[in-house]
């Protein structure tokens, strides 16, 4: 079954052709340069860039897959969560194609995509990774920080989530306070690596005392703001690596401790990590160690592009939805749901 999938939830215009879990072709247009100087994603600019590129990205994806629309069995599109006016571009395009070529359309939740990103395969079907439920999925992106019990295909229970900022957003804001552009996560990672990820300043670990599995990153951001205010400008620029590293340790420390608590509470130690922050090597190391301590396993998105937003993961979710007959009966009823939750 060939699926053409589209994701325009944020700042990547991404299209893929997938067959079951295998990616036949994937093309994306990254808008990072459009937003960099604004310190974050500007929805109106994102919408315009998606509109300008979407048709050519679809065309290039089909060319790469050596296919035309006639050979596609179904379409899939991200309906949320994400930026409303950005989501709309992908949804409108998918609806038009669905009607024009008389193909079923499968609406997909972007966060489900990040969970399934750990199981996306290349054209040769690698990595094999058979499913072995249940899993504990850690979702860490610019908009979400969630711990999810993934009990079977398309079955999720949210165990904990952030009450304010997401972990990626927290890294982005810290980077901005330190004078860097968007996205901040990769900059913080590089600076921290230069001082071997040491924790110099011991910023407060958010929400560690609470017994639930929720997160809060607003306090950590405020702690950094006051810390920087007290520090003379010259010292600040000399210590930027040490500050970045300490901040990252505090942010990830909370994520790892809550994951540990979730393992203890559920008895599930097969971990999955998805979302933009999954690209971070330090976070991968910390979670790998945690999994090992609990005699468990951990899977990450196997190819680099799968860490970021991409349509391949949307196509893979859509395949499992198609197996359960979950395509839309009436295409016109598909709408964006910017705050769509996993259910
Ligand atoms: O999943 P994603 O591409 O978009 C959303 O759905 O939000 O995640 C973007 C987030 C940004 O906050 C970005 O700073 C963060 O992922 N990020 C990273 C790294 N690469 C991207 N954070 C830490 N380390 C990285 N290497
Ligand atoms: Zn995402």
Coordinates of C-alpha atoms and ligand atoms in Angstrom, one line a residue:
X1 CA 0.0 0.0 0.0
X2 CA 1.5 3.3 -1.1
X3 CA 0.7 6.4 0.9
X4 CA 1.6 10.0 0.0
X5 CA 1.8 12.0 3.3
X6 CA 2.1 15.7 4.0
X7 CA 3.2 17.5 7.1
X8 CA 3.1 21.4 7.3
X9 CA 2.5 21.6 11.1
X10 CA 5.3 24.0 11.8
X11 CA 8.3 25.2 9.8
X12 CA 9.1 22.2 7.5
X13 CA 7.2 21.6 4.2
X14 CA 7.5 17.9 4.1
X15 CA 6.1 15.2 1.8
X16 CA 6.8 11.4 1.7
X17 CA 5.8 8.3 -0.2
X18 CA 5.8 5.3 2.2
X19 CA 4.9 1.6 1.7
X20 CA 4.1 0.1 5.1
X21 CA 7.0 1.2 7.3
X22 CA 9.4 1.8 4.4
X23 CA 10.1 5.3 3.0
X24 CA 10.2 5.2 -0.8
X25 CA 10.9 9.0 -1.1
X26 CA 11.0 11.9 1.2
X27 CA 11.5 15.6 0.4
X28 CA 11.4 18.5 2.7
X29 CA 11.9 22.2 2.5
X30 CA 13.2 23.7 5.7
X31 CA 12.2 27.2 6.5
X32 CA 14.8 27.7 9.3
X33 CA 16.4 30.6 7.5
X34 CA 13.1 32.3 7.1
X35 CA 12.5 32.3 10.9
X36 CA 16.1 32.4 12.3
X37 CA 16.3 36.2 12.7
X38 CA 12.9 36.4 14.5
X39 CA 14.1 34.0 17.3
X40 CA 11.2 31.6 16.7
X41 CA 8.7 30.5 14.1
X42 CA 6.5 33.3 12.7
X43 CA 3.1 31.7 11.7
X44 CA 2.3 34.0 8.8
X45 CA 5.7 33.6 7.3
X46 CA 5.4 29.8 7.7
X47 CA 2.1 29.7 6.0
X48 CA 3.4 31.7 3.0
X49 CA 6.5 29.6 2.6
X50 CA 4.4 26.4 2.8
X51 CA 2.0 27.7 0.2
X52 CA 4.9 28.7 -2.1
X53 CA 6.6 25.3 -1.9
X54 CA 4.0 22.6 -1.3
X55 CA 3.2 21.8 -4.9
X56 CA 6.9 21.5 -6.0
X57 CA 7.7 19.4 -2.9
X58 CA 4.9 17.0 -3.8
X59 CA 6.1 16.8 -7.4
X60 CA 9.7 16.2 -6.4
X61 CA 8.7 13.4 -4.0
X62 CA 6.7 11.6 -6.6
X63 CA 9.6 11.9 -9.1
X64 CA 12.0 10.5 -6.5
X65 CA 9.6 7.6 -5.8
X66 CA 9.3 7.1 -9.6
X67 CA 5.6 7.2 -9.2
X68 CA 2.6 9.2 -10.2
X69 CA -0.6 10.0 -8.3
X70 CA -2.5 7.1 -10.0
X71 CA -0.2 4.6 -8.2
X72 CA -0.8 6.1 -4.8
X73 CA -3.4 4.2 -2.7
X74 CA -4.1 6.8 0.0
X75 CA -3.2 10.2 1.2
X76 CA -2.3 11.2 4.8
X77 CA -2.0 14.6 6.4
X78 CA -1.1 16.1 9.7
X79 CA -4.2 17.7 11.2
X80 CA -2.6 18.8 14.6
X81 CA -1.2 19.7 16.9
X82 CA 0.7 22.6 15.2
X83 CA 0.3 26.1 13.9
X84 CA -3.3 26.6 12.7
X85 CA -2.5 28.5 9.5
X86 CA 0.4 26.3 8.7
X87 CA -1.6 23.1 9.1
X88 CA -4.3 24.5 6.9
X89 CA -2.0 24.6 3.9
X90 CA -1.2 20.8 4.0
X91 CA -4.8 19.9 4.8
X92 CA -6.2 22.0 1.9
X93 CA -3.6 20.4 -0.5
X94 CA -4.4 16.9 0.7
X95 CA -8.1 17.4 0.4
X96 CA -7.8 18.7 -3.2
X97 CA -5.6 15.7 -4.2
X98 CA -8.0 13.3 -2.5
X99 CA -11.0 14.7 -4.4
X100 CA -9.1 15.1 -7.7
X101 CA -7.7 11.6 -7.8
X102 CA -10.5 9.9 -5.7
X103 CA -8.1 8.5 -3.0
X104 CA -9.0 8.1 0.7
X105 CA -7.5 10.6 3.1
X106 CA -6.2 9.7 6.5
X107 CA -5.9 12.4 9.1
X108 CA -2.9 12.0 11.5
X109 CA -1.8 13.4 14.8
X110 CA 1.7 14.9 14.6
X111 CA 2.7 13.5 18.0
X112 CA 1.7 10.0 17.0
X113 CA 4.1 10.6 14.1
X114 CA 6.9 11.4 16.5
X115 CA 6.2 8.1 18.4
X116 CA 6.2 6.0 15.2
X117 CA 9.3 7.8 13.9
X118 CA 11.3 5.2 15.9
X119 CA 9.9 2.5 13.6
X120 CA 10.4 4.2 10.2
X121 CA 12.4 2.0 7.8
X122 CA 14.5 2.8 4.7
X123 CA 13.8 1.4 1.3
X124 CA 15.5 -1.9 2.2
X125 CA 13.3 -2.3 5.3
X126 CA 16.0 -1.4 7.9
X127 CA 16.1 -1.2 10.8
X128 CA 13.9 -4.3 11.2
X129 CA 12.7 -3.5 14.8
X130 CA 9.6 -5.6 15.2
X131 CA 7.0 -4.1 17.5
X132 CA 7.0 -5.5 21.0
X133 CA 4.4 -3.7 23.1
X134 CA 4.1 -2.0 25.6
X135 CA 6.5 1.0 25.3
X136 CA 7.1 4.1 27.2
X137 CA 7.4 6.9 24.7
X138 CA 9.2 10.2 25.7
X139 CA 8.1 13.0 23.4
X140 CA 10.4 16.0 23.5
X141 CA 9.9 18.8 21.0
X142 CA 9.4 22.5 20.6
X143 CA 5.8 22.3 21.6
X144 CA 5.5 19.2 23.7
X145 CA 7.1 17.3 26.6
X146 CA 5.1 14.1 27.3
X147 CA 5.5 10.7 28.7
X148 CA 3.1 8.3 26.9
X149 CA 2.2 4.6 27.6
X150 CA 2.0 3.1 24.2
X151 CA 0.2 -0.2 24.8
X152 CA -0.6 -1.3 21.2
X153 CA -0.9 0.2 17.7
X154 CA -2.6 3.6 18.0
X155 CA -3.3 3.1 21.7
X156 CA -1.9 5.7 24.0
X157 CA -2.3 6.9 27.6
X158 CA -0.6 10.2 28.5
X159 CA 1.1 9.7 31.9
X160 CA 2.6 13.2 32.2
X161 CA 3.1 16.4 30.3
X162 CA 4.4 19.9 30.7
X163 CA 2.4 22.5 32.6
X164 CA 4.0 25.4 30.8
X165 CA 7.1 25.4 28.4
X166 CA 8.1 22.4 26.5
X167 CA 11.7 21.2 26.9
X168 CA 12.7 22.2 23.3
X169 CA 11.1 25.6 23.9
X170 CA 13.0 26.0 27.1
X171 CA 16.3 25.3 25.3
X172 CA 15.3 27.8 22.6
X173 CA 14.5 30.5 25.2
X174 CA 17.8 29.9 27.1
X175 CA 19.7 30.2 23.8
X176 CA 18.0 33.4 23.0
X177 CA 18.9 34.8 26.5
X178 CA 22.5 33.8 25.7
X179 CA 22.3 35.8 22.4
X180 CA 21.8 33.0 19.9
X181 CA 19.1 32.5 17.2
X182 CA 16.4 29.9 16.6
X183 CA 16.5 26.9 16.9
X184 CA 18.4 27.0 20.2
X185 CA 18.6 23.3 21.1
X186 CA 21.5 22.5 18.7
X187 CA 23.5 25.5 19.9
X188 CA 23.1 24.6 23.6
X189 CA 24.1 21.0 22.7
X190 CA 27.3 22.1 21.0
X191 CA 28.3 24.6 23.7
X192 CA 27.7 22.0 26.4
X193 CA 29.7 19.4 24.5
X194 CA 32.7 21.8 24.6
X195 CA 32.7 21.5 28.4
X196 CA 31.9 17.8 28.5
X197 CA 28.3 18.4 29.6
X198 CA 29.4 19.3 33.2
X199 CA 27.0 20.9 35.6
X200 CA 28.7 24.0 37.0
X201 CA 25.9 26.1 38.4
X202 CA 23.3 23.5 39.5
X203 CA 20.2 25.3 38.3
X204 CA 17.0 24.0 40.0
X205 CA 15.6 20.7 38.6
X206 CA 12.0 21.5 37.8
X207 CA 9.2 19.6 39.5
X208 CA 11.4 16.9 40.9
X209 CA 9.7 17.0 44.3
X210 CA 6.2 16.5 43.0
X211 CA 5.3 12.8 42.8
X212 CA 3.4 13.0 39.5
X213 CA 4.9 12.7 36.1
X214 CA 4.3 16.2 34.9
X215 CA 6.9 18.7 33.9
X216 CA 7.4 22.5 34.3
X217 CA 10.1 24.4 32.6
X218 CA 9.1 28.0 33.3
X219 CA 10.9 28.1 36.7
X220 CA 14.2 27.0 35.1
X221 CA 13.9 29.7 32.5
X222 CA 13.3 32.3 35.2
X223 CA 16.2 31.0 37.3
X224 CA 18.5 31.5 34.2
X225 CA 17.1 35.0 33.7
X226 CA 18.0 36.1 37.3
X227 CA 21.3 34.3 37.2
X228 CA 22.3 36.3 34.0
X229 CA 21.1 39.5 35.5
X230 CA 23.4 39.1 38.5
X231 CA 26.4 38.2 36.3
X232 CA 28.6 41.0 34.7
X233 CA 28.4 41.1 30.9
X234 CA 32.1 40.1 30.4
X235 CA 31.9 37.1 32.7
X236 CA 28.7 36.0 30.9
X237 CA 30.4 35.8 27.6
X238 CA 33.4 34.0 29.1
X239 CA 31.2 31.4 30.8
X240 CA 28.6 30.8 28.0
X241 CA 29.6 27.2 27.6
X242 CA 29.4 26.5 31.3
X243 CA 26.0 28.2 31.6
X244 CA 24.6 26.3 28.5
X245 CA 25.9 23.0 29.8
X246 CA 24.4 23.5 33.3
X247 CA 21.1 24.6 31.9
X248 CA 21.0 21.5 29.6
X249 CA 21.8 19.2 32.5
X250 CA 19.0 20.7 34.6
X251 CA 16.5 20.5 31.7
X252 CA 17.4 16.9 30.9
X253 CA 17.8 15.9 34.5
X254 CA 14.2 16.5 35.1
X255 CA 13.2 14.6 32.0
X256 CA 15.3 11.6 32.9
X257 CA 14.1 11.5 36.6
X258 CA 10.4 11.6 35.5
X259 CA 11.1 8.9 33.0
X260 CA 12.6 6.8 35.7
X261 CA 9.6 7.4 37.9
X262 CA 7.3 6.3 35.0
X263 CA 9.3 3.1 34.5
X264 CA 8.9 2.4 38.2
X265 CA 5.2 3.1 38.2
X266 CA 4.4 1.2 35.0
X267 CA 7.0 -1.6 35.0
X268 CA 7.6 -0.7 31.3
X269 CA 11.3 -0.3 30.4
X270 CA 11.1 -0.4 26.6
X271 CA 11.6 3.2 25.8
X272 CA 11.1 5.3 22.7
X273 CA 12.4 8.9 22.2
X274 CA 10.8 11.2 19.6
X275 CA 10.6 14.9 18.7
X276 CA 13.1 17.5 17.7
X277 CA 15.1 17.2 21.0
X278 CA 15.7 13.5 20.2
X279 CA 18.5 14.7 18.0
X280 CA 20.5 15.6 21.2
X281 CA 23.4 13.2 21.9
X282 CA 23.6 14.1 25.6
X283 CA 19.9 13.2 26.1
X284 CA 20.3 10.0 24.2
X285 CA 23.2 9.0 26.4
X286 CA 21.4 9.8 29.6
X287 CA 18.3 7.8 28.5
X288 CA 20.4 4.9 27.2
X289 CA 22.0 4.7 30.6
X290 CA 18.6 4.8 32.3
X291 CA 17.2 2.0 30.1
X292 CA 20.3 -0.1 30.9
X293 CA 19.9 0.5 34.6
X294 CA 16.4 -0.9 34.4
X295 CA 17.4 -3.8 32.1
X296 CA 15.3 -2.2 29.4
X297 CA 15.9 -1.0 25.8
X298 CA 15.6 2.3 24.0
X299 CA 14.9 3.2 20.4
X300 CA 15.6 6.5 18.8
X301 CA 14.5 7.7 15.3
X302 CA 17.0 5.7 13.2
X303 CA 17.8 8.4 10.6
X304 CA 18.7 12.0 11.2
X305 CA 15.8 13.6 9.3
X306 CA 13.3 11.6 11.5
X307 CA 14.2 13.6 14.6
X308 CA 12.8 16.8 13.1
X309 CA 9.3 17.2 11.7
X310 CA 8.8 15.0 8.6
X311 CA 6.0 13.5 6.6
X312 CA 7.6 10.0 6.6
X313 CA 6.5 9.3 10.2
X314 CA 3.0 10.6 9.3
X315 CA 2.8 8.1 6.4
X316 CA 3.8 5.2 8.7
X317 CA 1.1 6.1 11.3
X318 CA -1.4 6.4 8.4
X319 CA -0.6 2.8 7.3
X320 CA -1.6 1.4 10.7
X321 CA -4.7 3.6 10.7
X322 CA -5.6 2.3 7.2
X323 CA -5.2 -1.3 8.5
X324 CA -8.0 -0.4 11.0
X325 CA -10.1 1.4 8.4
X326 CA -9.5 4.8 9.9
X327 CA -9.6 6.9 6.8
X328 CA -12.1 9.7 6.6
X329 CA -15.5 8.9 5.2
X330 CA -16.0 12.5 4.2
X331 CA -12.9 14.4 3.2
X332 CA -14.6 17.8 3.6
X333 CA -15.0 17.0 7.3
X334 CA -11.3 16.9 7.9
X335 CA -10.2 20.1 9.7
X336 CA -7.2 21.4 11.5
X337 CA -7.0 20.8 15.3
X338 CA -4.2 23.0 16.5
X339 CA -4.4 21.6 20.1
X340 CA -5.1 18.0 19.2
X341 CA -4.2 15.7 22.0
X342 CA -3.2 12.0 21.8
X343 CA -6.1 9.7 22.6
Ligands
LIG1 O1 9.7 18.2 16.7 P1 10.3 19.6 16.3 O2 11.1 19.6 15.0 O3 9.1 20.6 16.1 C1 8.0 20.6 16.9 O4 7.1 19.8 16.7 O5 8.1 21.4 17.9 O6 11.1 20.1 17.5 C2 11.8 21.4 17.4 C3 12.6 21.6 18.7 C4 13.2 23.0 18.9 O7 12.8 23.4 20.2 C5 14.7 22.7 18.8 O8 15.5 23.6 19.5 C6 14.8 21.3 19.3 O9 13.7 20.6 18.8 N1 16.0 20.7 18.8 C7 17.0 20.3 19.7 C8 18.1 19.7 18.9 N2 17.7 19.8 17.6 C9 16.4 20.4 17.6 N3 17.1 20.3 21.0 C10 18.3 19.8 21.6 N4 19.3 19.3 20.9 C11 19.2 19.3 19.5 N5 20.3 18.8 18.8
LIG2 ZN1 7.3 17.9 15.8

